[in-house]
Short mmCIF file of C-alpha atoms in Angstrom, two decimals:
data_model
loop_
_atom_site.label_atom_id
_atom_site.label_comp_id
_atom_site.label_asym_id
_atom_site.label_seq_id
_atom_site.Cartn_x
_atom_site.Cartn_y
_atom_site.Cartn_z
CA MET X 1 5.95 -1.74 -19.43
CA THR X 2 8.08 -4.92 -17.59
CA LEU X 3 8.46 -6.23 -14.63
CA SER X 4 11.83 -5.36 -13.31
CA LEU X 5 13.50 -7.46 -10.38
CA ARG X 6 13.66 -4.59 -8.48
CA GLU X 7 10.33 -3.26 -8.54
CA PHE X 8 9.55 -6.73 -7.86
CA SER X 9 11.25 -6.41 -5.29
CA ARG X 10 10.17 -2.69 -4.17
CA GLN X 11 6.27 -4.55 -4.55
CA ILE X 12 6.74 -7.45 -2.80
CA VAL X 13 8.66 -4.25 0.56
CA HIS X 14 4.66 -2.55 0.53
CA LEU X 15 2.78 -5.55 0.36
CA LEU X 16 4.43 -7.16 3.57
CA LEU X 17 5.40 -4.28 5.11
CA GLY X 18 1.45 -3.14 4.87
CA LEU X 19 0.33 -7.10 6.30
CA LEU X 20 2.75 -6.80 9.22
CA LEU X 21 1.38 -3.39 10.21
CA THR X 22 -2.36 -4.82 9.09
CA ALA X 23 -1.67 -7.45 11.42
CA ILE X 24 -0.81 -5.50 14.82
CA VAL X 25 -3.52 -3.55 14.13
CA TYR X 26 -6.00 -6.72 14.15
CA PHE X 27 -4.15 -8.18 17.08
CA PHE X 28 -3.33 -4.91 19.78
CA GLY X 29 -5.86 -2.78 18.51
CA LYS X 30 -6.39 0.53 16.31
CA TYR X 31 -4.67 2.55 19.06
CA ASN X 32 -1.37 0.02 19.34
CA GLY X 33 -1.72 -0.37 15.67
CA LEU X 34 -1.53 3.30 15.86
CA LEU X 35 1.51 3.75 17.76
CA ALA X 36 3.16 0.47 15.88
CA ALA X 37 2.89 2.80 12.26
CA SER X 38 3.87 6.44 13.73
CA ALA X 39 6.71 4.18 14.91
CA VAL X 40 7.93 2.66 11.80
CA LEU X 41 7.14 5.63 10.38
CA ALA X 42 9.28 7.66 12.32
CA LEU X 43 12.19 4.97 11.61
CA GLY X 44 11.66 5.04 7.85
CA PHE X 45 12.49 8.65 8.49
CA PHE X 46 15.47 8.14 10.49
CA LEU X 47 16.83 5.58 8.13
CA SER X 48 15.81 7.61 5.30
CA PHE X 49 18.58 10.60 6.59
CA ALA X 50 21.04 8.03 7.85
CA ILE X 51 21.14 6.79 4.01
CA SER X 52 20.92 10.00 2.91
CA ARG X 53 24.06 11.22 5.04
CA LYS X 54 25.54 7.72 4.68
CA ALA X 55 25.67 7.88 8.61
CA GLY X 56 26.48 3.87 9.02
CA VAL X 57 23.98 1.77 7.63
CA LYS X 58 25.37 1.17 4.08
CA ALA X 59 24.13 -2.16 3.93
CA LEU X 60 20.52 -0.84 4.69
CA GLY X 61 21.35 2.02 1.66
CA LYS X 62 22.73 -0.81 -1.22
CA PHE X 63 19.22 -2.71 -0.17
CA VAL X 64 16.97 0.44 -0.37
CA LYS X 65 19.05 2.13 -3.74
CA GLN X 66 17.71 -1.59 -4.99
CA VAL X 67 14.57 -1.59 -4.88
CA GLU X 68 13.89 2.16 -5.14
CA ARG X 69 12.43 3.06 -8.49
CA ARG X 70 15.03 6.31 -9.88
CA HIS X 71 13.32 9.26 -9.53
CA GLU X 72 12.60 8.56 -5.96
CA ARG X 73 16.30 8.70 -5.26
CA LYS X 74 16.58 12.04 -4.14
CA LEU X 75 15.16 10.89 -0.60
CA PRO X 76 15.97 6.91 0.21
CA GLY X 77 13.20 5.47 0.32
CA LYS X 78 10.92 7.62 -0.55
CA GLY X 79 8.05 5.19 -2.14
CA ALA X 80 8.19 3.47 1.78
CA LEU X 81 8.40 6.63 3.21
CA VAL X 82 4.59 7.40 1.47
CA PHE X 83 3.60 4.12 1.77
CA LEU X 84 4.37 4.23 5.50
CA LEU X 85 2.52 7.56 5.99
CA ALA X 86 -0.30 6.71 4.58
CA ILE X 87 -0.86 3.53 7.23
CA PRO X 88 -1.53 6.01 10.13
CA ILE X 89 -3.50 8.22 8.37
CA ILE X 90 -6.04 5.47 7.11
CA ILE X 91 -5.48 4.15 11.02
CA ALA X 92 -6.51 7.58 12.46
CA LEU X 93 -9.49 8.27 9.42
CA PHE X 94 -10.87 5.38 10.56
CA TYR X 95 -10.29 5.18 13.86
CA ALA X 96 -13.64 5.71 14.96
CA PHE X 97 -15.20 2.97 12.91
CA PRO X 98 -15.16 -0.54 13.89
CA LEU X 99 -12.13 -2.43 13.39
CA LYS X 100 -12.82 -4.09 9.78
CA VAL X 101 -13.33 -1.43 8.42
CA VAL X 102 -9.60 -0.14 8.85
CA LEU X 103 -8.21 -3.19 8.35
CA GLY X 104 -10.26 -3.67 4.44
CA ALA X 105 -8.73 -0.14 3.98
CA LEU X 106 -5.30 -0.67 4.92
CA LEU X 107 -5.71 -4.34 3.36
CA VAL X 108 -6.65 -3.46 -0.33
CA LEU X 109 -4.16 -1.08 -0.22
CA SER X 110 -1.29 -3.29 0.60
CA VAL X 111 -2.53 -6.32 -0.75
CA GLY X 112 -4.52 -4.33 -4.15
CA ASP X 113 -1.92 -2.15 -4.32
CA ALA X 114 1.25 -4.58 -5.00
CA PHE X 115 -0.61 -7.34 -7.43
CA SER X 116 -1.99 -4.40 -9.48
CA ALA X 117 1.47 -3.33 -9.69
CA ILE X 118 3.25 -6.35 -10.12
CA PHE X 119 0.71 -7.55 -12.50
CA GLY X 120 0.40 -4.60 -14.74
CA MET X 121 3.96 -4.44 -15.26
CA ALA X 122 4.04 -8.33 -15.67
CA PHE X 123 1.06 -9.01 -18.08
CA GLY X 124 -0.69 -5.12 -18.54
CA LYS X 125 -1.41 -4.77 -21.97
CA THR X 126 -4.31 -2.19 -21.93
CA ARG X 127 -3.21 0.97 -20.39
CA LEU X 128 -6.51 2.83 -18.91
CA PHE X 129 -7.56 6.80 -18.92
CA GLY X 130 -4.02 7.25 -20.77
CA SER X 131 -1.78 6.75 -17.16
CA LYS X 132 0.73 3.82 -16.79
CA ARG X 133 -1.83 2.14 -14.72
CA THR X 134 -2.93 -1.33 -17.00
CA LEU X 135 -6.98 -2.75 -17.35
CA GLU X 136 -4.90 -6.06 -16.53
CA GLY X 137 -3.06 -4.19 -13.05
CA THR X 138 -6.33 -3.17 -12.31
CA ILE X 139 -8.25 -6.41 -12.95
CA ALA X 140 -5.20 -8.63 -10.83
CA GLY X 141 -5.85 -5.33 -7.62
CA ILE X 142 -9.53 -6.47 -7.42
CA ILE X 143 -9.37 -9.89 -7.53
CA ALA X 144 -6.63 -9.92 -4.77
CA SER X 145 -8.47 -7.37 -3.06
CA PHE X 146 -11.54 -9.26 -2.45
CA LEU X 147 -10.67 -12.59 -1.85
CA ALA X 148 -8.58 -10.88 1.26
CA LEU X 149 -11.10 -9.16 2.49
CA LEU X 150 -13.43 -12.46 2.12
CA LEU X 151 -11.42 -12.83 5.34
CA LEU X 152 -13.97 -10.48 7.01
CA PHE X 153 -16.23 -8.81 4.28
CA ALA X 154 -19.42 -10.71 3.33
CA PRO X 155 -18.87 -10.82 -0.79
CA LEU X 156 -21.11 -8.45 -2.16
CA THR X 157 -19.14 -6.15 0.43
CA ALA X 158 -15.43 -7.13 0.01
CA PHE X 159 -15.88 -7.08 -3.88
CA ALA X 160 -17.49 -3.71 -3.83
CA ALA X 161 -14.63 -1.82 -1.79
CA ALA X 162 -12.11 -4.24 -3.76
CA LEU X 163 -13.28 -2.73 -7.04
CA LEU X 164 -14.19 0.87 -5.78
CA GLY X 165 -11.01 0.70 -4.01
CA MET X 166 -8.93 -0.19 -7.04
CA LEU X 167 -10.42 2.56 -9.26
CA ALA X 168 -9.21 5.05 -7.12
CA GLU X 169 -5.54 3.98 -7.83
CA HIS X 170 -6.63 5.89 -11.28
CA LEU X 171 -7.36 8.97 -9.68
CA PRO X 172 -5.22 12.25 -9.77
CA PHE X 173 -4.23 11.77 -6.44
CA ASP X 174 -1.48 9.77 -4.83
CA ASP X 175 -3.29 6.00 -4.68
CA ASN X 176 -1.57 4.86 -1.14
CA PHE X 177 -4.37 7.86 0.04
CA THR X 178 -7.34 6.87 -1.92
CA ILE X 179 -7.17 3.81 -2.49
CA PRO X 180 -7.63 3.28 0.89
CA ILE X 181 -9.50 5.96 1.45
CA VAL X 182 -12.64 4.79 -1.32
CA ALA X 183 -12.40 1.22 0.02
CA GLY X 184 -12.79 2.35 4.03
CA VAL X 185 -15.16 4.91 3.15
CA VAL X 186 -17.51 1.49 0.72
CA LEU X 187 -16.93 -0.43 3.69
CA ILE X 188 -18.38 1.90 6.10
CA ILE X 189 -21.70 2.70 3.79
CA LEU X 190 -22.12 -1.35 3.06
#
């Protein structure tokens, strides 16, 4: 698999959206982060509907088409919408726990998943578990997540959450949910 400009752009959009919403949670708290993430999700659904109806959002529709995977085009922005759906769910799921847990789970999702995809497509050779995912991508995701988590956690905790969170990407469920849930649970336990 090779890294196309489309896929690179898609991953950068996910990374930036995730980091923006993580920053909102960090600076304004879980409650306001939950409201902001829910508002961005609602806006995303509205824009997806408008794009699908060709209702005056031509430039945005063109951008979405350029960064979207071909098999996701029936619902404009589907990949971003699923990603955006995961963020308020993760905030709500870990709401009762310290802010660092929510931030850590969101960082592993945002940073780890993007780096895993980018490096896996660009340099990946060794397929894992019979899937499209690669050892090289998983290692890149672990390293990127670990470095991001070091901003909030001790090295051993950061490494455990990064490792297990990124390995959860290989579970047979949507990785937008498995990655942050597993990482968050590890952060709670440790």
